[in-house]
Short mmCIF file of C-alpha atoms in Angstrom, two decimals:
data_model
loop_
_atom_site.label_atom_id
_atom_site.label_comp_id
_atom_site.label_asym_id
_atom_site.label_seq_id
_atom_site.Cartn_x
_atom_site.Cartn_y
_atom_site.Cartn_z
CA UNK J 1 95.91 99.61 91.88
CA UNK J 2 97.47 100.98 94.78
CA UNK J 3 94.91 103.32 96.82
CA UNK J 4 96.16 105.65 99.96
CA UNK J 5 93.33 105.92 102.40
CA UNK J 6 93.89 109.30 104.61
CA UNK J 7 92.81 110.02 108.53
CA UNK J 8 89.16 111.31 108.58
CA UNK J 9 89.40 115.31 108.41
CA UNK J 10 92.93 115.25 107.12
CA UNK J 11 92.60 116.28 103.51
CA UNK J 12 90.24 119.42 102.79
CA UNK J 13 90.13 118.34 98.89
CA UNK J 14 88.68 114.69 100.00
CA UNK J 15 86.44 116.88 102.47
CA UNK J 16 85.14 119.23 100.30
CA UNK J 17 84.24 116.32 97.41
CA UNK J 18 82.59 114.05 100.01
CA UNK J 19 85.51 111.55 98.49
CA UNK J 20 83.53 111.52 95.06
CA UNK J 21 86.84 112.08 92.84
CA UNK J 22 87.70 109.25 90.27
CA UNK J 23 90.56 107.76 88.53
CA UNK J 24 92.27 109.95 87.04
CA UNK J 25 91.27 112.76 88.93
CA UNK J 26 91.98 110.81 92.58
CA UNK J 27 94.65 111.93 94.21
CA UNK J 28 94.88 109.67 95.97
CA UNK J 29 94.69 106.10 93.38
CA UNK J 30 97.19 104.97 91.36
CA UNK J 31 96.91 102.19 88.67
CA UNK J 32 100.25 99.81 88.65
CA UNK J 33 101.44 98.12 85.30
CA UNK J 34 101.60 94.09 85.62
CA UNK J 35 104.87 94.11 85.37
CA UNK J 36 105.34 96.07 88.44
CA UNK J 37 103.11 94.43 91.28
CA UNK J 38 105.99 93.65 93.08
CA UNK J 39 107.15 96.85 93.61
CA UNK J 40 103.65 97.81 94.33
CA UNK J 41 103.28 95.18 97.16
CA UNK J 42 107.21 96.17 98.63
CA UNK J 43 105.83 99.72 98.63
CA UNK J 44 102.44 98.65 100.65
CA UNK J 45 104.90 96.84 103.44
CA UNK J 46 106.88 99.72 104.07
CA UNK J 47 104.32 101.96 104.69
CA UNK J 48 102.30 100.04 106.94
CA UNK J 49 105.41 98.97 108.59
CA UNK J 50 106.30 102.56 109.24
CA UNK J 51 102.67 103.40 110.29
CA UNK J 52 103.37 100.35 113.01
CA UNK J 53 106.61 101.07 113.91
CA UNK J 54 105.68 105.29 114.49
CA UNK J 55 102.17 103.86 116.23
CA UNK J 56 100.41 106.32 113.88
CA UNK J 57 97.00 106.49 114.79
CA UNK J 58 93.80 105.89 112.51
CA UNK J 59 91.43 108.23 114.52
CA UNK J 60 90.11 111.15 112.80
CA UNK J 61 91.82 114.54 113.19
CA UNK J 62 91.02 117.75 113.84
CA UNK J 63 92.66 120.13 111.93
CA UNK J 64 93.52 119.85 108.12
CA UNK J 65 97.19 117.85 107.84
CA UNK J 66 97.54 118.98 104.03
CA UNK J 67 97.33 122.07 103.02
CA UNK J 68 94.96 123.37 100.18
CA UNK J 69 95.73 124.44 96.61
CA UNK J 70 97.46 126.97 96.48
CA UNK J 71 95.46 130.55 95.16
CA UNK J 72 94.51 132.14 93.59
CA UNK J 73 92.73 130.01 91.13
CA UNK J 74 90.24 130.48 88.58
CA UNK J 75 87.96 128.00 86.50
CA UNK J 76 85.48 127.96 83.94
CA UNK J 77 82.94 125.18 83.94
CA UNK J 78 78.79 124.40 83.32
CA UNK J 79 77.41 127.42 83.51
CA UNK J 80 80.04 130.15 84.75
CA UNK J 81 83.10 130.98 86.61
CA UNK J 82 84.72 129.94 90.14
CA UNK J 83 87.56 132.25 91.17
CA UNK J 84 89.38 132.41 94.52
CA UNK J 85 91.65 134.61 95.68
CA UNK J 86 92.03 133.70 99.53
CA UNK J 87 89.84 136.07 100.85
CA UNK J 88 86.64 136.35 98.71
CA UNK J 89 84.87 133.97 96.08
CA UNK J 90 83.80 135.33 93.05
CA UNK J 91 80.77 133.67 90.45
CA UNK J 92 80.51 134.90 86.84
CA UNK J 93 78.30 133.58 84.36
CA UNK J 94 78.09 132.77 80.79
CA UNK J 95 75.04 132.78 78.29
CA UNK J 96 74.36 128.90 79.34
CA UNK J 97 73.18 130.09 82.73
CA UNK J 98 69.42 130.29 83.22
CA UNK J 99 68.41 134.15 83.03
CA UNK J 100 66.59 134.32 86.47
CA UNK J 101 70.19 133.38 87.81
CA UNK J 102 72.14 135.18 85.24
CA UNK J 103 70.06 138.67 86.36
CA UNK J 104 71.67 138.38 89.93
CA UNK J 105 74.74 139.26 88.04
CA UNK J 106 78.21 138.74 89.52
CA UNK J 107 78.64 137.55 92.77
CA UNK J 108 81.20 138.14 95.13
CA UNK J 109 81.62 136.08 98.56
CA UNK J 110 84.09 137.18 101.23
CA UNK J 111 85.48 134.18 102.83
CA UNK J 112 83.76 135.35 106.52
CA UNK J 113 80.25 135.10 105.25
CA UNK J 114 80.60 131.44 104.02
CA UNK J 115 79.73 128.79 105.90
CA UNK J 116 80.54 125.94 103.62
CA UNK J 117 81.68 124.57 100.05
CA UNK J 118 80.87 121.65 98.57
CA UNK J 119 81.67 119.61 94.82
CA UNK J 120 79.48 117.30 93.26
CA UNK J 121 80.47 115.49 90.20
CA UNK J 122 77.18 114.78 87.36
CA UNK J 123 76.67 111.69 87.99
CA UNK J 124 74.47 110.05 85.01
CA UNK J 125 71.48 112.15 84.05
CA UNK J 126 71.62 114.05 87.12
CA UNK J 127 74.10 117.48 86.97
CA UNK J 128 76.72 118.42 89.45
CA UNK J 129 77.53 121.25 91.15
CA UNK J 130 79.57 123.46 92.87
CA UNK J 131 77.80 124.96 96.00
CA UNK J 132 78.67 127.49 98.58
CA UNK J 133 76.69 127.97 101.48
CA UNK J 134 76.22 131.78 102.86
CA UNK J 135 75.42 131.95 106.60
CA UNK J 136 72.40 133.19 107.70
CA UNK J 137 70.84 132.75 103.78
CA UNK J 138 70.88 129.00 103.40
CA UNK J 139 68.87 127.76 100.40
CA UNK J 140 67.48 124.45 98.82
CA UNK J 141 67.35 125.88 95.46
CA UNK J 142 68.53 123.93 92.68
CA UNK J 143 72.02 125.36 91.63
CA UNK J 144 70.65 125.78 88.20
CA UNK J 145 68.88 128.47 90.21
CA UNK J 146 70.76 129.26 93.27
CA UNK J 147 73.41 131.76 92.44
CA UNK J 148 75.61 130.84 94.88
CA UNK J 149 76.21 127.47 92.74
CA UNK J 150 77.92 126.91 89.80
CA UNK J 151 75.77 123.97 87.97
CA UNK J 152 78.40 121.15 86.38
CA UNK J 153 77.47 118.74 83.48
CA UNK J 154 79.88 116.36 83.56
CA UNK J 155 82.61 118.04 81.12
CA UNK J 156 86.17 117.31 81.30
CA UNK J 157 86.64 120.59 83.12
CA UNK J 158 84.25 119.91 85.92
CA UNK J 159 86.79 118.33 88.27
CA UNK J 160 89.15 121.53 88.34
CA UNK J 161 86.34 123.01 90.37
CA UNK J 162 87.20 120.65 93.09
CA UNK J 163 90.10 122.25 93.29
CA UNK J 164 88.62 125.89 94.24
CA UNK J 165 86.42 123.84 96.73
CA UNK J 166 89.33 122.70 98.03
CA UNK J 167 91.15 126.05 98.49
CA UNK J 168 87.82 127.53 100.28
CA UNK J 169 87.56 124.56 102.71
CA UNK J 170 91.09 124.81 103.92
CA UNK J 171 90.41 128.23 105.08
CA UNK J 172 86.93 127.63 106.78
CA UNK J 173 86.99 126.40 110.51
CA UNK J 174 87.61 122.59 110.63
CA UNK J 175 84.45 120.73 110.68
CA UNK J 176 85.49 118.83 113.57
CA UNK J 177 86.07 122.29 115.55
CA UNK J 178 82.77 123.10 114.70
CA UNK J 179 80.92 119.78 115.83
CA UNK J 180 82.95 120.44 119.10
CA UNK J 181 81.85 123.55 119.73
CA UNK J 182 78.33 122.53 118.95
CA UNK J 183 78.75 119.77 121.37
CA UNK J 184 80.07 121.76 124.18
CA UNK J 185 77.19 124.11 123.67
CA UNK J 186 74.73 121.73 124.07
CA UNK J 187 76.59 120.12 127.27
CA UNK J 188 76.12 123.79 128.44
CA UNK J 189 72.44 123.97 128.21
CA UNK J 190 72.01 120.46 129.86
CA UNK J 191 70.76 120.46 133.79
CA UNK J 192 73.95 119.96 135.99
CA UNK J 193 73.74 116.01 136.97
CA UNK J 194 76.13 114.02 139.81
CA UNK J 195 79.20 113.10 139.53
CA UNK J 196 80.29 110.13 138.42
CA UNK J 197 83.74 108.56 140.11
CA UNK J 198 86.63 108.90 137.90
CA UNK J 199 88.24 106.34 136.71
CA UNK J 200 91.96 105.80 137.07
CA UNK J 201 94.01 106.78 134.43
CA UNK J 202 96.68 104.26 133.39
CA UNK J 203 99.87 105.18 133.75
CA UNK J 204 102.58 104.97 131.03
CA UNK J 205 104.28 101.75 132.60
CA UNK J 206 100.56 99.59 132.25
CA UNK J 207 99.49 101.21 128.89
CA UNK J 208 102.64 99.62 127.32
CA UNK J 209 102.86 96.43 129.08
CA UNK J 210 98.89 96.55 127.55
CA UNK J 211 100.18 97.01 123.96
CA UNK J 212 102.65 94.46 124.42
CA UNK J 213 100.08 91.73 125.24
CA UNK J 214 97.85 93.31 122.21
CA UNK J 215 100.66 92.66 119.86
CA UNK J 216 100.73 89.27 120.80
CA UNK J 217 96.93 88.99 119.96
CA UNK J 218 97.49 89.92 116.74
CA UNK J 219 100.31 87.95 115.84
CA UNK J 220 97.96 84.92 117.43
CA UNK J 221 95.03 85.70 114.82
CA UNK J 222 97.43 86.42 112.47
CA UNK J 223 97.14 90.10 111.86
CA UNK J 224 100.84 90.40 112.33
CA UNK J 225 103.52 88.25 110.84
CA UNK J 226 106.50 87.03 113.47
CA UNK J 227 108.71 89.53 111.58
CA UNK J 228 106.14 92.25 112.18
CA UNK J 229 105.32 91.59 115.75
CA UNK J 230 109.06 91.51 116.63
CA UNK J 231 110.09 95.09 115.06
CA UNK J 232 106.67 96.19 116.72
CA UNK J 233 108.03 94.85 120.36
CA UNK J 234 111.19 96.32 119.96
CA UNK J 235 110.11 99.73 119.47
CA UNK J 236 107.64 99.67 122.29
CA UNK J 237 110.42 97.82 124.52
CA UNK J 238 112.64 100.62 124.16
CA UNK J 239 110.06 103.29 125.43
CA UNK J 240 110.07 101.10 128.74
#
């Protein structure tokens, strides 16, 4: 099985499923024959040995580097309808839904009052859901109940819904963005404190010679193989 594992904050689909999709449904997974395991492990080489060689980094991102599905969409699943047009969300319901949800009647959610969007696949006895959170009206409310949910049984159907989720998180602010801002508020409100000395920043001369002697760490514990550690020197040898 060969399995690509994104940045953090790179994908909105594996955002908005909390990276609860399955074979067949990952994206992202991929199962290889028997008879082709070689070309599965040539493929795995070549993309880490790109990743090396373009000194890609693993740290989590802050703004979506795939885009969404494209809209607008519309799906039937559990116990109504998700459609998405790229500027509002609208839930319909079916004569499964429970009637004290049912009497709210059709609901339509402009994109600016939503605050998030998440998928949940069933998962045994317990029932998924698809969930969008209003701002300023959060709820706890089952999504049998909450009529801002679309309840999922665990039906063949139930991971197209993902795929609106998907579409609605690539339009909301990046949660990374958000925890910023959060953060810098709350540096705000702190009481001012001294100043601690800066330390020097390295300069582009040191920071390579540094990578150099990491490189040679890792071919030491064997991280890297010779053949590795060489294409990785000459790249950073020709930035000096």
């Amino acid at each position: 099985r060969l399995r690509l594992r994104l940045r953090d904050g790179a994908d909105p689909l594996l955002h908005a499923t909390g990276g609860r999709l399955t074979e067949p449904n990952d994206p992202y997974q991929l199962i290889v024959e028997s008879d082709r395991y070689g070309v599965a492990e040539y493929f795995v080489d070549e993309v880490r040995e790109a990743l090396l060689l373009d000194q890609v980094p693993v740290t989590p991102v802050t703004e979506y580097l795939l885009p969404g599905p494209a809209v607008p969409l519309s799906f039937s699943a559990g116990d109504g309808t998700a459609s998405f047009d790229g500027d509002r969300v609208r839930l319909e319901w079916n004569w499964k839904t429970e009637d004290a949800k049912a009497a709210a009647g059709i609901r339509t959610l402009p994109l600016a009052e939503l605050a998030a969007v998440e998928w949940l696949p069933a998962a045994g006895l317990d029932n998924g859901h698809l969930r969008f959170t209003v701002k300023h009206a959060p709820t706890k409310a089952p999504p049998k109940y909450d009529p801002h949910s679309v309840e999922l049984w665990g039906f063949k159907k139930d991971p197209l819904m993902a795929l609106i989720a998907a579409a609605v998180q690539a339009r909301l602010p990046h949660p990374a963005r958000t925890a910023t801002v959060d953060v810098h508020k709350a540096l705000d409100a702190r009481p001012e404190t001294p100043s601690l000395p800066v330390a020097p920043v390295e300069d582009g001369h040191d920071a390579l010679l540094r990578r150099l002697r990491e490189l040679g760490e890792l071919r030491r514990t064997g991280v890297l193989t010779d053949e590795e550690f060489t294409m990785a020197k000459q790249a950073i040898l020709k930035r000096m």
